[in-house]
mmCIF file of C-alpha atoms in Angstrom:
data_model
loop_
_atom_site.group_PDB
_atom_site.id
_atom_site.type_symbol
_atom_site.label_atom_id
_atom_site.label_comp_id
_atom_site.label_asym_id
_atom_site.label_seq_id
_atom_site.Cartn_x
_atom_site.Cartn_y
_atom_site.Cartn_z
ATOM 1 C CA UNK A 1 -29.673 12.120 -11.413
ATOM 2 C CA UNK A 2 -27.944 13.828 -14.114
ATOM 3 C CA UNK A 3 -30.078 16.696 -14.760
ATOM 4 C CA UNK A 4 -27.731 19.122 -16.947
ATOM 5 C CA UNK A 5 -28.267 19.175 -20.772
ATOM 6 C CA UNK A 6 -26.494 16.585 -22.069
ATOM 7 C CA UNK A 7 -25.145 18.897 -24.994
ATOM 8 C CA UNK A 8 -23.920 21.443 -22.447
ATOM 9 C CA UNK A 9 -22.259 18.765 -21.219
ATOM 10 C CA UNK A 10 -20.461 17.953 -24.275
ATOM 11 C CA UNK A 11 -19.535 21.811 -24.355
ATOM 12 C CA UNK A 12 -17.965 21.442 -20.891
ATOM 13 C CA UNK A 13 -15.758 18.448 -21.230
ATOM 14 C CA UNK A 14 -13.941 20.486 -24.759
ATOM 15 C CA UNK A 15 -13.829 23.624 -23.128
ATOM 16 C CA UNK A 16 -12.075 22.449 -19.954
ATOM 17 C CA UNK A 17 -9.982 20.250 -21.780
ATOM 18 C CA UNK A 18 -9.045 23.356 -23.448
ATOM 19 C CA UNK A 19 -7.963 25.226 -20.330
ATOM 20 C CA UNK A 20 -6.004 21.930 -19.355
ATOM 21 C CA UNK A 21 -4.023 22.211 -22.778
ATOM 22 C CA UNK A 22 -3.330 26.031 -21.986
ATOM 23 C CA UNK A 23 -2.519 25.014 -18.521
ATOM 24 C CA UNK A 24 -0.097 22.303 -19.655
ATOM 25 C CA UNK A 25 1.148 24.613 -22.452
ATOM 26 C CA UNK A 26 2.588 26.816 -19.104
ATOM 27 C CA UNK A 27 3.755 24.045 -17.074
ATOM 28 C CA UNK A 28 4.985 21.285 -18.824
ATOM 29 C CA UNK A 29 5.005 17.769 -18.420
ATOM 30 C CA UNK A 30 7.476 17.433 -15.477
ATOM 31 C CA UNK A 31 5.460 19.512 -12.872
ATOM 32 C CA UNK A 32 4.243 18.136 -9.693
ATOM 33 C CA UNK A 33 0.401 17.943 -8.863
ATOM 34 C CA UNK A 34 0.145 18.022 -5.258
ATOM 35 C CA UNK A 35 -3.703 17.387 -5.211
ATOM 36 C CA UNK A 36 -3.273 13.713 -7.032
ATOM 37 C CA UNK A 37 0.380 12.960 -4.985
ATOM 38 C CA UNK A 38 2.887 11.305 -6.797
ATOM 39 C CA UNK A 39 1.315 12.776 -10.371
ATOM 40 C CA UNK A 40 2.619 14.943 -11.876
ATOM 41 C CA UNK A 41 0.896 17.193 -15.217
ATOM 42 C CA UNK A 42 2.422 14.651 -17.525
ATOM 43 C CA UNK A 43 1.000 11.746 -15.909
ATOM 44 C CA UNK A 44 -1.716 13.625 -15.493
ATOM 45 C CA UNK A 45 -2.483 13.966 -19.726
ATOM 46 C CA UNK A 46 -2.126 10.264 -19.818
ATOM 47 C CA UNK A 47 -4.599 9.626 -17.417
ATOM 48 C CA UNK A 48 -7.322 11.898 -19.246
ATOM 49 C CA UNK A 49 -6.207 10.705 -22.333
ATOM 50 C CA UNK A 50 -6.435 7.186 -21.209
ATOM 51 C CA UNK A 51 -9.936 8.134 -19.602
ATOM 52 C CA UNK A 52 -11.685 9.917 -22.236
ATOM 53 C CA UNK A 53 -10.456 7.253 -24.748
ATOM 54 C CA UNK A 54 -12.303 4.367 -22.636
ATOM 55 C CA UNK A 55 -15.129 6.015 -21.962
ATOM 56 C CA UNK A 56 -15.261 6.954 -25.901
ATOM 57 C CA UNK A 57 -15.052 3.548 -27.343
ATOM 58 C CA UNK A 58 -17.966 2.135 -24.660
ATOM 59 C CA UNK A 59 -20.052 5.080 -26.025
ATOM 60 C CA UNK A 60 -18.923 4.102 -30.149
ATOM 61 C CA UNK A 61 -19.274 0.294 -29.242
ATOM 62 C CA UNK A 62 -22.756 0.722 -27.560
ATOM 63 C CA UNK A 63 -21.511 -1.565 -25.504
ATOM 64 C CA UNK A 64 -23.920 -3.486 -23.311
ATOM 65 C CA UNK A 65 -21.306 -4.972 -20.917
ATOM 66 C CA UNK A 66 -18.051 -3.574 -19.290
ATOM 67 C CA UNK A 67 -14.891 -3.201 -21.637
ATOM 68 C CA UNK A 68 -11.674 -3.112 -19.819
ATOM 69 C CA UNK A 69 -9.203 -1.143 -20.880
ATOM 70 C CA UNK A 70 -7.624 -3.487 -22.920
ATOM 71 C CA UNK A 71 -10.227 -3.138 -25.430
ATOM 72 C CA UNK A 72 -10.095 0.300 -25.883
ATOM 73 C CA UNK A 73 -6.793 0.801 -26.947
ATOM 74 C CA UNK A 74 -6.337 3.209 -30.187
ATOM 75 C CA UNK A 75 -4.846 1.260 -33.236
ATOM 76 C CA UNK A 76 -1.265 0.569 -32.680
ATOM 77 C CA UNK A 77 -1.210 0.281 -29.028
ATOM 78 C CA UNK A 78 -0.843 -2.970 -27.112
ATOM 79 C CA UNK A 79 -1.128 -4.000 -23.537
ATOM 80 C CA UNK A 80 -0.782 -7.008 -21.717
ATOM 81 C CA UNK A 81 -4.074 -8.349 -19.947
ATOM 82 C CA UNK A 82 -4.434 -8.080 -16.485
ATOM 83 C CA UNK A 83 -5.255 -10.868 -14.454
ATOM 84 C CA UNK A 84 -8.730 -8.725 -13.068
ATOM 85 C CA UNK A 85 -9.482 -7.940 -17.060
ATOM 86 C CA UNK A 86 -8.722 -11.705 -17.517
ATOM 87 C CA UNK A 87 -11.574 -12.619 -14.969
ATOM 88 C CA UNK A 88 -13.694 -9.988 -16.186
ATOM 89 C CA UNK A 89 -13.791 -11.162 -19.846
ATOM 90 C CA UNK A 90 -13.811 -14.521 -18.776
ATOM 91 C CA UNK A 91 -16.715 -14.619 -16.593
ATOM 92 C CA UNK A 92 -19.075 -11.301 -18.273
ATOM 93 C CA UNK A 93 -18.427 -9.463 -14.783
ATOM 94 C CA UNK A 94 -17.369 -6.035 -13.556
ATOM 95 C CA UNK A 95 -16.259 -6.776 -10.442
ATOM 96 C CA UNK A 96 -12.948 -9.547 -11.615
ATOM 97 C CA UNK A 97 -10.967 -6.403 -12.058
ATOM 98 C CA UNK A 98 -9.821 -4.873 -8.716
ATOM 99 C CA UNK A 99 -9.190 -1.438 -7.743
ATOM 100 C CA UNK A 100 -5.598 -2.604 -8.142
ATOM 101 C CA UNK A 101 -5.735 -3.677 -11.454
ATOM 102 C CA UNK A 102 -7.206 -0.560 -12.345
ATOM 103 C CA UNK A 103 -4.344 1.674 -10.560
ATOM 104 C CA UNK A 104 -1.763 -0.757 -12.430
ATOM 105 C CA UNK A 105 -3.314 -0.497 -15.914
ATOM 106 C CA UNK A 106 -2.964 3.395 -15.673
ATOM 107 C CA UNK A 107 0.580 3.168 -14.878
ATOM 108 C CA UNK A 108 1.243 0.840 -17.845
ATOM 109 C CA UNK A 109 -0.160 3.093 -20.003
ATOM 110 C CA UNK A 110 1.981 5.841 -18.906
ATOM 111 C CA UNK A 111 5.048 3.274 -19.412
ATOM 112 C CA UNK A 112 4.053 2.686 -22.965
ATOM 113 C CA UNK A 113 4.043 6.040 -24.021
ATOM 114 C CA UNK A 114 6.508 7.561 -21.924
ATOM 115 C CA UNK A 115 10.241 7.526 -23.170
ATOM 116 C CA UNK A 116 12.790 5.600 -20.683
ATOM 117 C CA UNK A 117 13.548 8.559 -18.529
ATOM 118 C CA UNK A 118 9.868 8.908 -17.981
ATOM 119 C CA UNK A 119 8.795 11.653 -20.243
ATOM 120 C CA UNK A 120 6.069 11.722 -22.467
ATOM 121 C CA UNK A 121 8.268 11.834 -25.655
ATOM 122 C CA UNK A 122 6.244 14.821 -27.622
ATOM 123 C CA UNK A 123 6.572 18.652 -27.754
ATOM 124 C CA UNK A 124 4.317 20.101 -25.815
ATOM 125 C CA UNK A 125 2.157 21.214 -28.575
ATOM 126 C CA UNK A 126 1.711 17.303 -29.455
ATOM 127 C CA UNK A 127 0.765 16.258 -26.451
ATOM 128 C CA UNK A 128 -1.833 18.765 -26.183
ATOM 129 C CA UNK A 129 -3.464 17.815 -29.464
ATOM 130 C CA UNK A 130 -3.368 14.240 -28.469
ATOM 131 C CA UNK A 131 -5.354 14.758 -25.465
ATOM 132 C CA UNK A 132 -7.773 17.201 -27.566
ATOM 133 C CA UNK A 133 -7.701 14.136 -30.102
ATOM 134 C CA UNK A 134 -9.238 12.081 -27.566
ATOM 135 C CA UNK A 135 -11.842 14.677 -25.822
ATOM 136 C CA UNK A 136 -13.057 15.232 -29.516
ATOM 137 C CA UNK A 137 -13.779 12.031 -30.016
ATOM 138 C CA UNK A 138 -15.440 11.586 -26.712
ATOM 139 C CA UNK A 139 -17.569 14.021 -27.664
ATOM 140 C CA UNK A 140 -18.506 13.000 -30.956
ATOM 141 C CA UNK A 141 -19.134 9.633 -29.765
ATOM 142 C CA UNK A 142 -21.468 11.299 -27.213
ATOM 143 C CA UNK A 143 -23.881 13.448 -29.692
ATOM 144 C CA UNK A 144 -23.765 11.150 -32.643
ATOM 145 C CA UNK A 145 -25.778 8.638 -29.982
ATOM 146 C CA UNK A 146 -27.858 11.305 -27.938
ATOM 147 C CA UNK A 147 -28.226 10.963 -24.245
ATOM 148 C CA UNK A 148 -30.633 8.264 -24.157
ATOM 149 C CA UNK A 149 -28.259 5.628 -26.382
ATOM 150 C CA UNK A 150 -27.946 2.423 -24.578
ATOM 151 C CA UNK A 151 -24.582 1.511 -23.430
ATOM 152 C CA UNK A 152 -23.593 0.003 -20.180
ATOM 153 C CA UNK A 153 -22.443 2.316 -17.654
ATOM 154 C CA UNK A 154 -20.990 1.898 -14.234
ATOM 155 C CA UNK A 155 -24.228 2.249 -12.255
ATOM 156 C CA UNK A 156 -28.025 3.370 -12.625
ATOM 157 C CA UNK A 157 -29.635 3.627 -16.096
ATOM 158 C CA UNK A 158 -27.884 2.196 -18.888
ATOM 159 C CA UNK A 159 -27.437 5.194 -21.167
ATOM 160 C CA UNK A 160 -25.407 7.936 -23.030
ATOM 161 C CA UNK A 161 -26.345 10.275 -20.937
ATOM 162 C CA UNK A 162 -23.805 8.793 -17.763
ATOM 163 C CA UNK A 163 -20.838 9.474 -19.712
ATOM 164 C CA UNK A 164 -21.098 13.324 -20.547
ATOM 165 C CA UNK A 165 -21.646 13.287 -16.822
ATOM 166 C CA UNK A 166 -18.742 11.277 -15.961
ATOM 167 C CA UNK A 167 -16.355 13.026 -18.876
ATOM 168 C CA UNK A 168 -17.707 16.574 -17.963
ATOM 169 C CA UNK A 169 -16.586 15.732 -13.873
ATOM 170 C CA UNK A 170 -13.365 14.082 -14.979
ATOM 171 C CA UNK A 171 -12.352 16.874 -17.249
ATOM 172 C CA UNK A 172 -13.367 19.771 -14.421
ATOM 173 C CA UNK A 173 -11.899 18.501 -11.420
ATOM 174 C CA UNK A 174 -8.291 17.682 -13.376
ATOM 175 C CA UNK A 175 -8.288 21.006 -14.811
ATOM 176 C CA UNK A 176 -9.340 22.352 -10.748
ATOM 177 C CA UNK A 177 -6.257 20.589 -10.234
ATOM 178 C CA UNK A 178 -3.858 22.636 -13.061
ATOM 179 C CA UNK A 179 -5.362 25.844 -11.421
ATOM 180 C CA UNK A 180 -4.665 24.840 -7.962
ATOM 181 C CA UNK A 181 -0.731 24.252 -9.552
ATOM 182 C CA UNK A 182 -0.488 27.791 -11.296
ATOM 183 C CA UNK A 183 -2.224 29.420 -7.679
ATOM 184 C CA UNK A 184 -5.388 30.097 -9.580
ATOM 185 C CA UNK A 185 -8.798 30.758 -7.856
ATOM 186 C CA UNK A 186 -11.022 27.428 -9.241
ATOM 187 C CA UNK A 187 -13.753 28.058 -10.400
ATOM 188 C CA UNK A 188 -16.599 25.293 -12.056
ATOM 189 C CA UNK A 189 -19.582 26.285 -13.478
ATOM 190 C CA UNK A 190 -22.841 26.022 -10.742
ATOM 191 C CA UNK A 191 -24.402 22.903 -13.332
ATOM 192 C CA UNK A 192 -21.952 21.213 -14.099
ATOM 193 C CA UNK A 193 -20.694 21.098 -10.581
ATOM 194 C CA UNK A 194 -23.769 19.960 -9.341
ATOM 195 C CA UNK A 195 -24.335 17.227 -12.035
ATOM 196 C CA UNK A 196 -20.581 16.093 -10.772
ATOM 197 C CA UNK A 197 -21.492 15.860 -7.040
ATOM 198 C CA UNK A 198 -24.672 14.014 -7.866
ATOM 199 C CA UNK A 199 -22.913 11.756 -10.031
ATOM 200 C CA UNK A 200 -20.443 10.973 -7.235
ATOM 201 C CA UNK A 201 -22.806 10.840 -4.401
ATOM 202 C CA UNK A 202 -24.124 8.316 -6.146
ATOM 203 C CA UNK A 203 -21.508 6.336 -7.413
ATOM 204 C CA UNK A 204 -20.022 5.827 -4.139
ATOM 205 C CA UNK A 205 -23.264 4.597 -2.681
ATOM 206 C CA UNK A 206 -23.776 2.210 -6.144
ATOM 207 C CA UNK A 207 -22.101 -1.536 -5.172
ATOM 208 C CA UNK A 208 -21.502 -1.979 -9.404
ATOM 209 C CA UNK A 209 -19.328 0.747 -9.043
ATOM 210 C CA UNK A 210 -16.724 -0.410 -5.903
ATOM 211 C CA UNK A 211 -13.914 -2.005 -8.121
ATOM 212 C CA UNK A 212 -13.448 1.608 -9.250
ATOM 213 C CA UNK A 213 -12.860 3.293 -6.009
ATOM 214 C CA UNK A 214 -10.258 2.722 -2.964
ATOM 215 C CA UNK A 215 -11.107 -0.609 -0.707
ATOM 216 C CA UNK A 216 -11.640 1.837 2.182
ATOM 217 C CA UNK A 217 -14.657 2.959 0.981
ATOM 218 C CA UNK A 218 -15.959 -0.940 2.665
ATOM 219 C CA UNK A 219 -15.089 0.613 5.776
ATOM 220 C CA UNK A 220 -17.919 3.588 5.246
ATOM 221 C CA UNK A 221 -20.642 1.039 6.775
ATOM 222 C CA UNK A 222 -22.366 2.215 9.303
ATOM 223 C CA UNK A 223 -25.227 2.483 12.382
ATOM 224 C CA UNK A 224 -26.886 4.648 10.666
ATOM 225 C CA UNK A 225 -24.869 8.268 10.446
ATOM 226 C CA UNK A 226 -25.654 10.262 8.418
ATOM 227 C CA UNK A 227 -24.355 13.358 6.260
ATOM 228 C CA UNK A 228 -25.864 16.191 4.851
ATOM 229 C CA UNK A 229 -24.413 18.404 1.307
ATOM 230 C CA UNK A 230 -26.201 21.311 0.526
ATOM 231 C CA UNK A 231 -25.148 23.904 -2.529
ATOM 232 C CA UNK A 232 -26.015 26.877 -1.705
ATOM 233 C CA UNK A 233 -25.741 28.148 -4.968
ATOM 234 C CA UNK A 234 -28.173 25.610 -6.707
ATOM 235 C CA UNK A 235 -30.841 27.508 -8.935
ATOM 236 C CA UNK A 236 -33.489 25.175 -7.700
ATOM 237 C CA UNK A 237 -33.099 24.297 -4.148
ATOM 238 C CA UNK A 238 -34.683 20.531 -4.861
ATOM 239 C CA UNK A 239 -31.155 20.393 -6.714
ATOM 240 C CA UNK A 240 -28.691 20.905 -4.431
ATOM 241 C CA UNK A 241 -29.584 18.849 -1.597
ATOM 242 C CA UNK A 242 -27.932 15.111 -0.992
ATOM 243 C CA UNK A 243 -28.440 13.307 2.490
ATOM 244 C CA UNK A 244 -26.128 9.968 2.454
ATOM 245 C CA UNK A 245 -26.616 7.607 5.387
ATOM 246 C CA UNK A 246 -23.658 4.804 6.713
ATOM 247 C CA UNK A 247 -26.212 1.650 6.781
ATOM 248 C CA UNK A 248 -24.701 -1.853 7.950
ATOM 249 C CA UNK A 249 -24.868 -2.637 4.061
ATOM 250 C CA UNK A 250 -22.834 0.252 3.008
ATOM 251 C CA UNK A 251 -23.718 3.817 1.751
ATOM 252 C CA UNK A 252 -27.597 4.767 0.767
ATOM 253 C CA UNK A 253 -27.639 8.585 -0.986
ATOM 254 C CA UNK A 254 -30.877 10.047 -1.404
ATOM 255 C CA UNK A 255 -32.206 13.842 -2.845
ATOM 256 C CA UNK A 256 -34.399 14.983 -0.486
ATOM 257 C CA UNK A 257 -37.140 17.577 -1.412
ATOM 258 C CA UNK A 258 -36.502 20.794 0.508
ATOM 259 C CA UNK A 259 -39.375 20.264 3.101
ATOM 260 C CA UNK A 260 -38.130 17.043 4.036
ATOM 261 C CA UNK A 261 -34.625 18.354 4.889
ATOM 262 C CA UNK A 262 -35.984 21.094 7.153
ATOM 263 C CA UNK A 263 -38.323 18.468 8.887
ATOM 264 C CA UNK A 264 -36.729 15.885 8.891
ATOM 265 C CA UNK A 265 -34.262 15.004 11.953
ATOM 266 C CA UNK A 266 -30.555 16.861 11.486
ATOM 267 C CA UNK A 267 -28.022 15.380 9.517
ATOM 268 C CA UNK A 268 -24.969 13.905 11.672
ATOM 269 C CA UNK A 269 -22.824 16.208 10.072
ATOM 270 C CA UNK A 270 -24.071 18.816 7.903
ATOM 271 C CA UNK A 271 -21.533 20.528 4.927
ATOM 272 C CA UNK A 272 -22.784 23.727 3.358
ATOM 273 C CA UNK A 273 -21.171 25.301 0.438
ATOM 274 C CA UNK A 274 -21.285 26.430 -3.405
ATOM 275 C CA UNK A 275 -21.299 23.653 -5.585
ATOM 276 C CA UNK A 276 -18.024 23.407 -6.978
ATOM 277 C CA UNK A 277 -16.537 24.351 -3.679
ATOM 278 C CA UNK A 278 -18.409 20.870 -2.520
ATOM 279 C CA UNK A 279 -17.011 18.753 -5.231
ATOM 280 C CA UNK A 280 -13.569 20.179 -4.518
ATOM 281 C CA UNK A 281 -13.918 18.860 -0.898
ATOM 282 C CA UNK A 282 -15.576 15.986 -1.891
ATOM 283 C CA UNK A 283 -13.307 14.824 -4.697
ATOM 284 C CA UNK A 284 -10.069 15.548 -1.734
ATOM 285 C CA UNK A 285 -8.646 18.963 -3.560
ATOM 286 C CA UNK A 286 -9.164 20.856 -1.147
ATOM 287 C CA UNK A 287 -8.838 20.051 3.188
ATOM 288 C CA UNK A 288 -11.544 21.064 5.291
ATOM 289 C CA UNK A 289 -9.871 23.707 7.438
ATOM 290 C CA UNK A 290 -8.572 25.459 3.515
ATOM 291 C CA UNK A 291 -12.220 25.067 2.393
ATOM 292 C CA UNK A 292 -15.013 27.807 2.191
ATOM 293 C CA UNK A 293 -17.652 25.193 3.168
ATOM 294 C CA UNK A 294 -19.192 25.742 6.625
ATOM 295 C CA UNK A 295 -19.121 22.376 8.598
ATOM 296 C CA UNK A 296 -22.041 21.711 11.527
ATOM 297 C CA UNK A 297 -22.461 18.729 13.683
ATOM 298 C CA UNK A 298 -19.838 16.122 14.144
ATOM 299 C CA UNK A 299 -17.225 17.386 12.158
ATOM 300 C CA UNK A 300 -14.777 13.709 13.151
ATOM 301 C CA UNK A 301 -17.525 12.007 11.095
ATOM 302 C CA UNK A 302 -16.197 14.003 7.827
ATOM 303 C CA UNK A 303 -12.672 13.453 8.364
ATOM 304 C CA UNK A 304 -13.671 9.740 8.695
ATOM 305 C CA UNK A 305 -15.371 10.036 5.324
ATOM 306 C CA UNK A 306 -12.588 12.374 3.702
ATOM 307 C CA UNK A 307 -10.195 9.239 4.854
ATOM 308 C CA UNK A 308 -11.979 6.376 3.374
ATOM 309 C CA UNK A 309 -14.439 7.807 -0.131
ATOM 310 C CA UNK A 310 -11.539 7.852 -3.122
ATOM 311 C CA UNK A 311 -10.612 6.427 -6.072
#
């Protein structure tokens, strides 16, 4: 997993972070998102902000165990402990803190720094520079410890190099989201697409990582179904090739190596697409019958998963 240079990376997450600021620059705070419902561009800031500020301090911190978000608050800011964080402090675990608590903590960030009539409280030009405030440091706290830094990280090896994949996919599909808004054409570069879909292929499939997505991802176990994502745009064909199967135990994601996929018996459902155009679908921005991907095989099967893989 998580083959694209780490600096490139790093490059990614402060260049789309600059397209969001340009975006937001043209919009304003007040405008609806209709990919994330119920957002709108304002809320939207807060969340990256409040994103790329936790992920920053793990990364500073080195830590070696989960830091809710309580802990990685900038100076100044307060918060009252959830009861999930409260478990999850208490006990040294991920999994006290609930998909709920999560949802809840990103709405009372938005309440701290929004005014009463729910606005953000800053000219637009300051609330651009605060969310380039925390991408820069993101990104400083990514190449001052090099992609192999320990530091716990929501699933699979313990290093650096998770979070300029996670920040990079998290910065890319939010701006996808301002260019959906303004009727743009999205486009994400071919690597760092396909480092997002592998990340997330993965994550959903990695138990550590549940409290972070919607409870109806429990409801993705299986008899054995499987699916099949293929980017047709991948420079090396190994690369663009995911086959995820619905066990009894939940979901198992595997890369397998181009022979295997021809030889091996057909996907359930198979999805075939550039990469960005699979993240998109993957990540719910776009619907299937709006999508350029070509869909083969059992087609209610990807509904099904469209319905039940979020965050």
């Amino acid at each position: 997993m998580y083959e694209y240079e780490h600096d490139r990376l790093c490059d990614d997450i402060l260049a789309d972070t600059d397209l969001i600021g340009e975006a937001l620059t043209v919009l304003g705070p007040d405008r609806a998102v209709p990919s994330c419902p119920g957002w709108t561009t304002g809320r939207m800031l807060i969340h990256l902000h409040q994103a790329l500020s936790w992920g920053a301090t793990i990364v500073e911190k080195r830590a070696t165990e989960f830091l809710p978000p309580s802990a990685t608050e900038e100076p100044g800011e307060e918060h009252a402990e959830t009861p999930g964080e409260a478990h999850a402090r208490t006990h040294g675990e991920t999994h006290g803190e609930t998909h709920g608590d999560w949802t809840r903590r990103v709405d009372s960030l938005a309440h701290q720094v929004s005014d009463s009539d729910g606005s953000l409280g800053r000219d637009t030009a300051s609330q651009v520079s605060w969310l380039r405030a925390a991408a820069e440091r993101m990104v400083t706290a990514l190449r001052e410890a090099g992609p192999h830094a320990t530091v716990w990280t929501t699933f699979g090896a313990q290093e650096a190099r998770f979070w300029s994949s996670w920040a990079a996919a998290e910065v890319a599909v939010h701006r996808a989201d301002l260019d959906l808004v303004r009727g743009r054409r999205v486009r994400i570069d071919t690597g760092t697409a396909l480092d997002a879909v592998d990340l997330w292929l993965h994550a959903i499939a990695a138990p550590s990582a549940a409290m972070f997505f919607d409870p109806r991802l429990a409801e993705m176990r299986g008899r054995g179904e499987t699916f099949g994502f293929r980017a047709v745009d991948a420079p090396d064909p190994a690369r663009g090739l995911w086959r995820v199967t619905r066990t009894p135990e939940g979901l198992l994601t595997e890369r397998p190596a181009p022979d295997r996929w021809a030889s091996d018996t057909s996907p359930s459902v198979t999805v075939h697409g550039t990469a960005d155009e699979l993240l998109l679908l993957l990540k719910r921005r776009t619907r299937v019958e709006s999508s350029p991907v070509t869909v083969s095989g059992e087609s209610q099967l990807l509904d099904h998963w469209l319905d039940h893989v979020l965050t």
